[in-house]
Amino acid sequence: MSAEELAFMERFKIGERAVPPGTEILTEGEASGELYTVLSGMGLRFKLLEDGRRQVLGVTMPGDFLGLQAGVMDRMHHSVETRTEVTLCIFRRDALWHLFRDFPERGYDLTWLAALEEHFLGERLVTVAQLSGLERVARGLLRLFERGVDLGLVRNGRLPLPFIQQDLADGLGLSLVHTNKLLRQLRSQGIARWADGGLTIYDLAGLRAVAGMANATALAVRPLI
Amino acid sequence: MSAEELAFMERFKIGERAVPPGTEILTEGEASGELYTVLSGMGLRFKLLEDGRRQVLGVTMPGDFLGLQAGVMDRMHHSVETRTEVTLCIFRRDALWHLFRDFPERGYDLTWLAALEEHFLGERLVTVAQLSGLERVARGLLRLFERGVDLGLVRNGRLPLPFIQQDLADGLGLSLVHTNKLLRQLRSQGIARWADGGLTIYDLAGLRAVAGMANATALAVRPLI
DNA sequence: CGACAAATTGATGGCTGTCAAGACGTGTGG
DNA sequence: CCACACGTCTTGACAGCCATCAATTTGTCG
């Protein structure tokens, strides 16, 4: 990053903030005067239906950029809730436009980021719409794990995760009960284990086979800053 | 649009082209040296699985911008196929970067567009993951119809559509047979009719009720140019 | 007329949702 | 210290939505 860009960041940076678990950082339907980058911690991005059903769109991990939707559109179209203590770097909303004007290359990067999010949502749509329950669970665990590996969060084959089975079920379009039974299936086959706040992969190739991704390669998330 | 912007468009515009039905304009996994805006006609955006299953991500209608993914990322992550004759306005790929540099406001609009696509994919994910078959079909028809109304394509309550029931099924994560039976249900209830290359809505309020969107308001697609 | 795509309808099976109950750990109040 | 509430995980029974298979009909095109 150039000196000018550093100066720009400082000018629009409001500060850093550590928020406790369970905090709703952004709320569907509301505007946001702030943009965030996640420095540490994890959370969930989700949408709610009128009857209380919930669709988990994805997880947020360190390096994620939050609030772009409310930044360029008038309001958020999903909510973001923390699941651990999360440290945020906070920027003013109008930084977005100034960034586009003064550093078009960074604006270009932001469009790249939005296109990447679109790609991931497309992948999730394929997962939910076309795959069986077991395939969905396998693919869901695989994506979480790959993300954790990229971030260096995996130790001894185990990735600590602050999510519950209901979160996984809501992300895959499955019921909690059935998700539980599918997790048991993967566990009893010695492929993967989701328990005690962590995900352990025993047989990565086996998991990829179950997920129907034996030959697929993942697309890495490039930090924006 | 300013005179400078018009000059810019002319400089990077390669030309216009009319392609016949069934043409694959963009292909998943491949780069594209061109960007397109759709002047007329309709098509499908979709992803293919290894075993031949297909997930329809959405339809393209006049005003759509195609190729942004291959423009900012290295390659397309879904394919686009025409279903009618489609007239395209073609631009050079490097127009994208020059647009960001010379007209940051337009670059901002492009990010807005990418965020809008992300929003629509999120909506579709909720539809497929959380709703029953009948609700999915109702919502699918509703979205097509609203889009048609916005574009002024609806005459006498009927929207001509060049898609087949398999397309609808692949977009909703349902089998062709079951989709057909759900369409019959809506038809026999006098709510909507999908037949003979067109969609007719007889009871919009009823359809919205079935779709679980009695109170929801749609987000309009704003043409980029 | 024959081939083909698309739409339609019925029969059958199974994957998955729902309901219910219990186990386990944690925190709280008496 | 114990009782209790609560959240989460787990397991079994049952029902139902939906996929699959199969056959028929209709319309289009050569």
Coordinates of C-alpha atoms (C1' of nucleotides) in Angstrom, one line a residue:
Chain A
M1 CA 0.0 0.0 0.0
S2 CA 1.3 3.4 -0.9
A3 CA 1.9 6.3 1.5
E4 CA -1.1 8.1 0.0
E5 CA -3.3 5.2 0.6
L6 CA -2.1 4.8 4.1
A7 CA -2.9 8.4 4.7
F8 CA -6.3 7.9 3.2
M9 CA -7.1 4.9 5.4
E10 CA -6.1 6.9 8.5
R11 CA -8.3 9.8 7.4
F12 CA -11.5 7.7 7.1
K13 CA -10.7 5.2 9.9
I14 CA -12.9 5.8 12.9
G15 CA -11.2 3.4 15.1
E16 CA -11.1 -0.2 16.3
R17 CA -13.7 -1.9 18.4
A18 CA -14.0 -5.3 20.1
V19 CA -17.6 -6.5 20.2
P20 CA -18.7 -9.4 22.4
P21 CA -20.2 -12.7 21.0
G22 CA -23.9 -12.4 19.9
T23 CA -23.6 -8.9 18.7
E24 CA -25.6 -8.0 15.6
I25 CA -23.1 -5.8 13.7
L26 CA -25.2 -5.2 10.7
T27 CA -29.0 -5.7 10.3
E28 CA -31.0 -6.6 7.3
G29 CA -33.0 -3.7 6.0
E30 CA -31.1 -1.0 7.8
A31 CA -28.5 1.4 6.5
S32 CA -25.1 1.5 8.1
G33 CA -23.0 4.6 8.5
E34 CA -19.9 2.4 9.0
L35 CA -17.9 -0.1 7.0
Y36 CA -15.8 -2.8 8.7
T37 CA -12.9 -5.0 8.2
V38 CA -12.7 -8.0 10.5
L39 CA -9.4 -8.2 12.3
S40 CA -10.2 -11.3 14.5
G41 CA -13.1 -13.5 15.5
M42 CA -15.9 -15.2 13.6
G43 CA -19.6 -14.5 12.9
L44 CA -22.5 -15.4 10.7
R45 CA -24.1 -13.7 7.7
F46 CA -27.8 -14.6 7.4
K47 CA -31.3 -13.6 6.3
L48 CA -34.5 -14.1 8.2
L49 CA -37.9 -15.0 6.9
E50 CA -41.1 -13.6 8.3
D51 CA -42.0 -16.9 10.0
G52 CA -38.7 -17.1 11.8
R53 CA -36.8 -19.4 9.5
R54 CA -33.3 -18.4 8.9
Q55 CA -30.9 -18.8 5.9
V56 CA -27.2 -18.7 6.7
L57 CA -25.4 -17.1 3.8
G58 CA -22.0 -17.8 5.1
V59 CA -19.5 -17.2 7.9
T60 CA -17.2 -14.3 8.4
M61 CA -13.6 -14.8 9.3
P62 CA -10.6 -12.5 9.8
G63 CA -9.9 -10.4 6.7
D64 CA -13.5 -10.1 5.7
F65 CA -15.0 -6.8 4.5
L66 CA -18.4 -6.0 5.9
G67 CA -21.0 -3.4 4.9
L68 CA -20.3 -3.1 1.2
Q69 CA -24.0 -3.7 0.4
A70 CA -25.1 -0.9 2.7
G71 CA -22.2 1.1 1.3
V72 CA -23.2 1.0 -2.4
M73 CA -26.9 0.2 -2.0
D74 CA -29.0 2.0 0.5
R75 CA -29.3 -0.7 3.0
M76 CA -28.1 -4.2 4.0
H77 CA -29.9 -7.2 2.6
H78 CA -28.6 -9.6 5.2
S79 CA -27.6 -9.4 8.8
V80 CA -24.2 -10.1 10.4
E81 CA -23.9 -11.5 14.0
T82 CA -20.8 -12.2 15.9
R83 CA -20.2 -15.7 17.4
T84 CA -17.0 -14.9 19.2
E85 CA -15.5 -11.7 20.4
V86 CA -14.8 -9.9 17.1
T87 CA -12.3 -7.1 16.6
L88 CA -13.4 -4.6 13.9
C89 CA -11.6 -1.9 12.1
I90 CA -14.2 0.8 11.4
F91 CA -14.4 3.2 8.5
R92 CA -16.8 6.0 7.6
R93 CA -19.3 5.1 4.9
D94 CA -18.3 7.9 2.7
A95 CA -14.8 6.5 2.5
L96 CA -16.2 4.2 -0.1
W97 CA -16.9 6.9 -2.7
H98 CA -13.7 8.8 -1.9
L99 CA -11.8 5.5 -2.4
F100 CA -13.3 5.1 -5.8
R101 CA -12.5 8.7 -6.8
D102 CA -9.0 8.9 -5.4
F103 CA -7.8 5.3 -5.8
P104 CA -9.7 3.7 -8.7
E105 CA -7.5 0.6 -8.5
R106 CA -8.9 0.0 -5.0
G107 CA -12.4 0.6 -6.3
Y108 CA -11.6 -2.0 -8.9
D109 CA -10.6 -4.4 -6.1
L110 CA -13.9 -3.8 -4.3
T111 CA -15.8 -4.8 -7.4
W112 CA -13.6 -7.9 -7.6
L113 CA -14.6 -8.6 -4.0
A114 CA -18.3 -8.2 -4.7
A115 CA -17.9 -10.6 -7.7
L116 CA -16.1 -13.1 -5.4
E117 CA -19.0 -12.9 -3.0
E118 CA -21.4 -13.5 -5.9
H119 CA -19.3 -16.5 -6.9
F120 CA -19.5 -18.0 -3.4
L121 CA -23.2 -17.5 -3.2
G122 CA -23.6 -19.3 -6.5
E123 CA -21.6 -22.2 -5.2
R124 CA -23.8 -22.4 -2.1
L125 CA -26.9 -22.3 -4.3
V126 CA -25.6 -25.2 -6.3
T127 CA -24.9 -27.1 -3.1
V128 CA -28.3 -26.5 -1.6
A129 CA -30.3 -26.9 -4.8
Q130 CA -28.7 -29.9 -6.4
L131 CA -27.0 -32.1 -3.7
S132 CA -28.2 -34.7 -1.3
G133 CA -28.1 -34.0 2.4
L134 CA -24.8 -35.9 3.0
E135 CA -23.2 -34.2 0.0
R136 CA -24.3 -30.8 1.4
V137 CA -22.9 -31.5 4.9
A138 CA -19.6 -32.8 3.4
R139 CA -19.2 -29.7 1.2
G140 CA -20.2 -27.4 4.0
L141 CA -17.5 -28.8 6.3
L142 CA -15.0 -28.8 3.5
R143 CA -15.5 -25.1 2.8
L144 CA -15.1 -24.2 6.4
F145 CA -12.0 -26.3 6.7
E146 CA -10.4 -24.9 3.6
R147 CA -11.0 -21.4 4.8
G148 CA -9.5 -22.3 8.2
V149 CA -6.4 -23.7 6.6
D150 CA -5.9 -20.6 4.5
L151 CA -6.1 -18.5 7.7
G152 CA -3.8 -20.8 9.6
L153 CA -6.4 -21.6 12.2
V154 CA -6.1 -25.4 11.9
R155 CA -3.9 -27.1 14.5
N156 CA -3.4 -30.9 14.5
G157 CA -6.1 -31.3 11.9
R158 CA -8.7 -29.5 14.1
L159 CA -10.4 -26.2 13.3
P160 CA -12.0 -24.4 16.3
L161 CA -15.5 -23.2 15.3
P162 CA -17.9 -21.1 17.4
F163 CA -21.0 -22.5 15.6
I164 CA -23.7 -24.9 16.5
Q165 CA -25.4 -27.6 14.4
Q166 CA -28.4 -25.4 13.9
D167 CA -26.1 -22.9 12.1
L168 CA -24.8 -25.5 9.8
A169 CA -28.4 -26.8 9.1
D170 CA -29.6 -23.3 8.4
G171 CA -26.8 -22.8 5.9
L172 CA -27.5 -26.1 4.1
G173 CA -31.3 -26.0 4.0
L174 CA -31.6 -29.0 6.2
S175 CA -33.3 -29.7 9.5
L176 CA -31.3 -29.8 12.7
V177 CA -32.2 -33.4 13.3
H178 CA -31.3 -34.6 9.9
T179 CA -28.0 -32.6 9.9
N180 CA -27.2 -34.3 13.2
K181 CA -27.7 -37.7 11.8
L182 CA -25.6 -36.9 8.7
L183 CA -22.8 -35.7 10.9
R184 CA -23.0 -38.9 12.8
Q185 CA -22.6 -40.8 9.5
L186 CA -19.5 -38.9 8.6
R187 CA -18.1 -39.5 12.1
S188 CA -18.9 -43.2 12.2
Q189 CA -17.1 -43.6 8.8
G190 CA -14.0 -42.0 10.3
I191 CA -14.1 -39.1 7.8
A192 CA -14.8 -36.0 9.9
R193 CA -15.9 -35.0 13.4
W194 CA -17.9 -32.0 14.4
A195 CA -17.9 -31.8 18.2
D196 CA -16.9 -29.8 21.2
G197 CA -16.6 -26.5 19.3
G198 CA -14.3 -27.8 16.6
L199 CA -14.1 -29.6 13.3
T200 CA -11.6 -32.4 12.8
I201 CA -11.0 -33.9 9.4
Y202 CA -9.6 -37.4 9.5
D203 CA -9.9 -38.3 5.8
L204 CA -9.8 -35.2 3.6
A205 CA -9.8 -37.2 0.4
G206 CA -12.8 -39.2 1.6
L207 CA -14.6 -36.0 2.5
R208 CA -14.0 -34.5 -0.9
A209 CA -15.2 -37.7 -2.5
V210 CA -18.5 -37.6 -0.5
A211 CA -18.9 -33.9 -1.3
G212 CA -18.5 -34.7 -5.0
M213 CA -15.5 -32.5 -5.2
A214 CA -12.8 -35.0 -5.7
N215 CA -11.1 -33.0 -8.4
A216 CA -12.3 -29.5 -7.6
T217 CA -10.0 -26.7 -6.6
A218 CA -11.1 -24.0 -4.2
L219 CA -10.8 -20.2 -4.9
A220 CA -8.8 -18.4 -2.3
V221 CA -10.1 -15.3 -0.6
R222 CA -7.6 -12.5 -1.1
P223 CA -7.6 -10.0 1.7
L224 CA -8.6 -6.6 0.5
I225 CA -6.0 -4.7 2.5
Chain B
M1 CA -24.4 10.5 -19.7
S2 CA -21.8 13.2 -20.3
A3 CA -20.2 13.9 -23.7
E4 CA -16.9 12.5 -22.3
E5 CA -18.6 9.3 -21.3
L6 CA -20.2 8.9 -24.7
A7 CA -16.9 9.4 -26.3
F8 CA -15.5 6.8 -23.9
M9 CA -18.2 4.3 -24.8
E10 CA -17.6 4.8 -28.5
R11 CA -13.9 4.2 -28.0
F12 CA -14.3 0.9 -26.3
K13 CA -17.4 -0.3 -28.1
I14 CA -16.5 -3.0 -30.6
G15 CA -19.9 -3.2 -32.1
E16 CA -23.3 -4.8 -31.9
R17 CA -24.1 -8.4 -32.7
A18 CA -27.2 -10.4 -33.0
V19 CA -26.8 -14.0 -31.9
P20 CA -29.3 -16.8 -32.5
P21 CA -31.1 -18.8 -29.9
G22 CA -29.1 -21.5 -28.2
T23 CA -25.8 -19.6 -28.3
E24 CA -23.4 -19.9 -25.4
I25 CA -22.3 -16.3 -25.0
L26 CA -20.1 -16.9 -22.0
T27 CA -18.7 -20.2 -20.7
E28 CA -18.0 -21.2 -17.1
G29 CA -14.2 -21.6 -16.5
E30 CA -13.2 -19.5 -19.5
A31 CA -12.0 -16.0 -19.7
S32 CA -13.7 -13.5 -22.0
G33 CA -12.1 -10.7 -24.0
E34 CA -15.4 -9.0 -24.3
L35 CA -18.1 -7.4 -22.1
Y36 CA -21.7 -7.2 -23.1
T37 CA -24.9 -5.3 -22.5
V38 CA -28.1 -7.0 -23.6
L39 CA -30.1 -4.8 -25.9
S40 CA -32.9 -7.3 -26.6
G41 CA -33.7 -10.9 -26.1
M42 CA -33.5 -13.4 -23.2
G43 CA -31.1 -16.0 -21.9
L44 CA -30.1 -18.2 -19.0
R45 CA -27.2 -17.9 -16.5
F46 CA -26.3 -21.4 -15.2
K47 CA -23.7 -23.6 -13.7
L48 CA -23.1 -27.2 -14.6
L49 CA -22.1 -30.1 -12.3
E50 CA -19.8 -32.9 -13.4
D51 CA -22.6 -35.4 -13.6
G52 CA -24.6 -33.1 -15.9
R53 CA -27.0 -31.6 -13.4
R54 CA -27.5 -27.9 -14.0
Q55 CA -28.3 -25.1 -11.7
V56 CA -30.0 -22.1 -13.3
L57 CA -28.8 -18.9 -11.5
G58 CA -31.2 -16.6 -13.2
V59 CA -32.4 -15.2 -16.5
T60 CA -30.9 -12.4 -18.5
M61 CA -33.2 -9.7 -19.9
P62 CA -32.6 -6.5 -21.9
G63 CA -30.5 -4.1 -19.9
D64 CA -28.4 -6.8 -18.3
F65 CA -24.6 -6.4 -18.1
L66 CA -22.7 -9.7 -18.9
G67 CA -19.1 -10.6 -18.3
L68 CA -18.3 -8.6 -15.2
Q69 CA -17.0 -11.7 -13.5
A70 CA -14.6 -12.5 -16.2
G71 CA -13.8 -8.8 -16.3
V72 CA -12.6 -8.4 -12.8
M73 CA -11.8 -12.0 -12.0
D74 CA -9.8 -14.1 -14.4
R75 CA -12.6 -16.2 -15.7
M76 CA -16.4 -16.7 -15.6
H77 CA -17.9 -18.8 -12.9
H78 CA -21.1 -19.5 -14.7
S79 CA -22.2 -19.8 -18.3
V80 CA -24.7 -17.7 -20.2
E81 CA -26.8 -19.1 -23.0
T82 CA -29.4 -17.3 -25.3
R83 CA -32.9 -18.6 -25.5
T84 CA -34.1 -16.1 -28.1
E85 CA -32.2 -14.1 -30.6
V86 CA -30.2 -11.7 -28.5
T87 CA -28.8 -8.4 -29.6
L88 CA -25.6 -7.5 -27.7
C89 CA -23.6 -4.3 -27.4
I90 CA -20.0 -5.5 -27.2
F91 CA -17.1 -3.7 -25.4
R92 CA -13.4 -4.5 -25.0
R93 CA -12.5 -6.1 -21.7
D94 CA -10.0 -3.4 -20.9
A95 CA -12.8 -0.9 -21.0
L96 CA -13.5 -2.0 -17.4
W97 CA -10.3 -0.7 -15.9
H98 CA -10.3 2.5 -18.0
L99 CA -13.8 3.1 -16.8
F100 CA -12.8 2.9 -13.2
R101 CA -9.8 5.2 -13.8
D102 CA -11.5 7.8 -15.9
F103 CA -15.1 7.7 -14.6
P104 CA -15.0 6.5 -11.0
E105 CA -18.6 7.2 -10.6
R106 CA -19.3 4.6 -13.2
G107 CA -17.0 2.2 -11.5
Y108 CA -19.0 2.8 -8.3
D109 CA -22.1 1.9 -10.3
L110 CA -20.5 -1.3 -11.4
T111 CA -19.9 -2.3 -7.8
W112 CA -23.5 -1.4 -7.1
L113 CA -24.5 -3.8 -9.8
A114 CA -22.3 -6.6 -8.4
A115 CA -23.8 -6.0 -5.0
L116 CA -27.3 -6.2 -6.6
E117 CA -26.4 -9.5 -8.2
E118 CA -25.3 -10.8 -4.8
H119 CA -28.6 -9.7 -3.4
F120 CA -30.6 -11.6 -6.0
L121 CA -28.5 -14.7 -5.5
G122 CA -29.1 -14.5 -1.8
E123 CA -32.9 -14.2 -2.4
R124 CA -32.7 -17.2 -4.6
L125 CA -30.7 -19.2 -2.0
V126 CA -33.4 -18.5 0.6
T127 CA -36.1 -19.6 -1.9
V128 CA -34.4 -22.9 -2.7
A129 CA -33.2 -23.7 0.8
Q130 CA -36.1 -22.8 2.9
L131 CA -39.3 -22.9 0.9
S132 CA -41.6 -25.8 -0.1
G133 CA -42.0 -26.7 -3.8
L134 CA -45.1 -24.8 -4.3
E135 CA -43.7 -21.7 -2.6
R136 CA -40.6 -22.0 -4.8
V137 CA -42.6 -22.2 -8.0
A138 CA -44.8 -19.3 -6.9
R139 CA -41.8 -17.1 -6.1
G140 CA -40.1 -18.0 -9.3
L141 CA -43.0 -17.1 -11.4
L142 CA -43.5 -13.9 -9.4
R143 CA -39.9 -12.7 -9.9
L144 CA -40.1 -13.4 -13.7
F145 CA -43.3 -11.5 -13.9
E146 CA -42.1 -8.5 -11.9
R147 CA -39.1 -8.3 -14.1
G148 CA -41.3 -8.5 -17.2
V149 CA -43.5 -5.7 -15.9
D150 CA -40.5 -3.5 -15.2
L151 CA -39.4 -4.0 -18.8
G152 CA -42.8 -3.4 -20.3
L153 CA -43.0 -6.9 -21.7
V154 CA -46.3 -7.8 -20.2
R155 CA -49.4 -7.4 -22.4
N156 CA -52.9 -8.3 -21.2
G157 CA -51.5 -9.9 -18.1
R158 CA -49.3 -12.3 -20.2
L159 CA -45.5 -12.3 -20.3
P160 CA -43.9 -14.2 -23.3
L161 CA -41.0 -16.4 -22.0
P162 CA -38.7 -18.5 -24.1
F163 CA -38.0 -21.0 -21.3
I164 CA -39.2 -24.6 -20.8
Q165 CA -40.3 -26.2 -17.5
Q166 CA -36.9 -27.9 -17.2
D167 CA -35.3 -24.4 -16.9
L168 CA -37.7 -23.4 -14.2
A169 CA -37.1 -26.7 -12.4
D170 CA -33.3 -26.3 -12.6
G171 CA -33.6 -22.9 -11.1
L172 CA -35.7 -24.0 -8.2
G173 CA -33.9 -27.2 -7.3
L174 CA -36.9 -29.3 -8.2
S175 CA -37.4 -32.2 -10.6
L176 CA -39.1 -31.5 -13.9
V177 CA -42.0 -33.8 -13.1
H178 CA -42.7 -32.3 -9.7
T179 CA -42.4 -28.8 -11.1
N180 CA -45.0 -29.7 -13.7
K181 CA -47.4 -30.9 -11.1
L182 CA -47.0 -27.8 -9.0
L183 CA -47.6 -25.6 -12.1
R184 CA -50.8 -27.6 -12.7
Q185 CA -51.8 -26.9 -9.1
L186 CA -51.4 -23.1 -9.6
R187 CA -53.3 -23.4 -12.9
S188 CA -56.2 -25.3 -11.5
Q189 CA -56.5 -22.8 -8.7
G190 CA -56.8 -20.0 -11.2
I191 CA -53.7 -18.3 -9.9
A192 CA -51.2 -18.5 -12.8
R193 CA -50.7 -20.3 -16.0
W194 CA -47.3 -21.3 -17.6
A195 CA -48.1 -22.6 -21.1
D196 CA -47.4 -22.0 -24.8
G197 CA -44.3 -19.9 -24.3
G198 CA -45.9 -17.5 -21.9
L199 CA -46.7 -16.8 -18.3
T200 CA -50.1 -15.4 -17.4
I201 CA -51.0 -14.3 -13.9
Y202 CA -54.7 -14.3 -13.0
D203 CA -54.4 -13.6 -9.3
L204 CA -51.4 -11.7 -8.4
A205 CA -52.3 -11.3 -4.7
G206 CA -53.0 -15.0 -4.5
L207 CA -49.7 -15.8 -6.1
R208 CA -47.9 -13.5 -3.7
A209 CA -49.7 -15.2 -0.8
V210 CA -48.6 -18.7 -2.0
A211 CA -45.1 -17.4 -2.4
G212 CA -45.1 -16.1 1.2
M213 CA -44.4 -12.6 -0.1
A214 CA -47.8 -11.0 0.6
N215 CA -46.1 -7.9 2.1
A216 CA -42.7 -7.9 0.4
T217 CA -41.6 -5.3 -2.1
A218 CA -39.3 -6.1 -5.0
L219 CA -36.0 -4.3 -5.7
A220 CA -36.0 -2.9 -9.2
V221 CA -33.1 -3.5 -11.5
R222 CA -31.6 -0.2 -12.6
P223 CA -30.1 -0.2 -16.1
L224 CA -26.4 0.6 -16.0
I225 CA -26.4 2.8 -19.0
Chain C
dC1 C1' -45.4 -40.4 -41.8
dG2 C1' -41.5 -40.8 -38.5
dA3 C1' -38.4 -38.5 -35.2
dC4 C1' -37.9 -35.5 -31.7
dA5 C1' -38.7 -32.1 -27.9
dA6 C1' -41.8 -30.9 -24.5
dA7 C1' -45.7 -31.4 -21.5
dT8 C1' -48.5 -34.4 -18.8
dT9 C1' -50.1 -37.9 -15.6
dG10 C1' -49.8 -42.1 -12.5
dA11 C1' -47.3 -45.4 -9.5
dT12 C1' -43.7 -46.3 -6.4
dG13 C1' -39.9 -45.5 -3.2
dG14 C1' -36.9 -43.0 -0.3
dC15 C1' -34.9 -39.0 1.5
dT16 C1' -35.9 -35.7 4.8
dG17 C1' -39.0 -33.0 8.0
dT18 C1' -41.5 -33.3 12.2
dC19 C1' -42.5 -34.8 16.7
dA20 C1' -41.0 -36.7 20.9
dA21 C1' -38.0 -38.0 24.5
dG22 C1' -33.7 -38.4 26.8
dA23 C1' -28.7 -37.3 27.8
dC24 C1' -25.3 -34.0 29.0
dG25 C1' -23.2 -29.8 30.5
dT26 C1' -23.7 -25.1 32.4
dG27 C1' -25.3 -21.6 35.1
dT28 C1' -28.5 -19.8 38.6
dG29 C1' -31.2 -19.5 42.8
dG30 C1' -32.7 -21.5 47.0
Chain D
dC1 C1' -24.9 -28.4 48.1
dC2 C1' -28.8 -29.4 45.5
dA3 C1' -32.7 -28.4 42.5
dC4 C1' -34.0 -26.4 38.4
dA5 C1' -34.0 -24.1 34.0
dC6 C1' -31.8 -23.8 29.8
dG7 C1' -29.2 -24.8 25.5
dT8 C1' -27.2 -28.2 22.8
dC9 C1' -26.7 -32.8 21.2
dT10 C1' -28.6 -37.3 20.2
dT11 C1' -31.7 -41.0 18.9
dG12 C1' -36.1 -43.3 17.5
dA13 C1' -40.7 -43.4 15.2
dC14 C1' -43.6 -41.8 11.8
dA15 C1' -45.4 -39.1 8.0
dG16 C1' -45.0 -36.7 3.7
dC17 C1' -43.0 -34.2 0.1
dC18 C1' -40.5 -35.0 -3.7
dA19 C1' -37.4 -37.8 -7.0
dT20 C1' -37.6 -41.4 -10.1
dC21 C1' -39.5 -44.5 -13.4
dA22 C1' -42.7 -45.2 -16.9
dA23 C1' -46.2 -44.3 -20.3
dT24 C1' -49.1 -41.2 -23.0
dT25 C1' -50.2 -37.0 -25.4
dT26 C1' -49.3 -33.0 -28.2
dG27 C1' -46.9 -30.1 -31.4
dT28 C1' -43.1 -29.2 -34.6
dC29 C1' -40.1 -30.3 -38.2
dG30 C1' -38.0 -32.8 -42.0

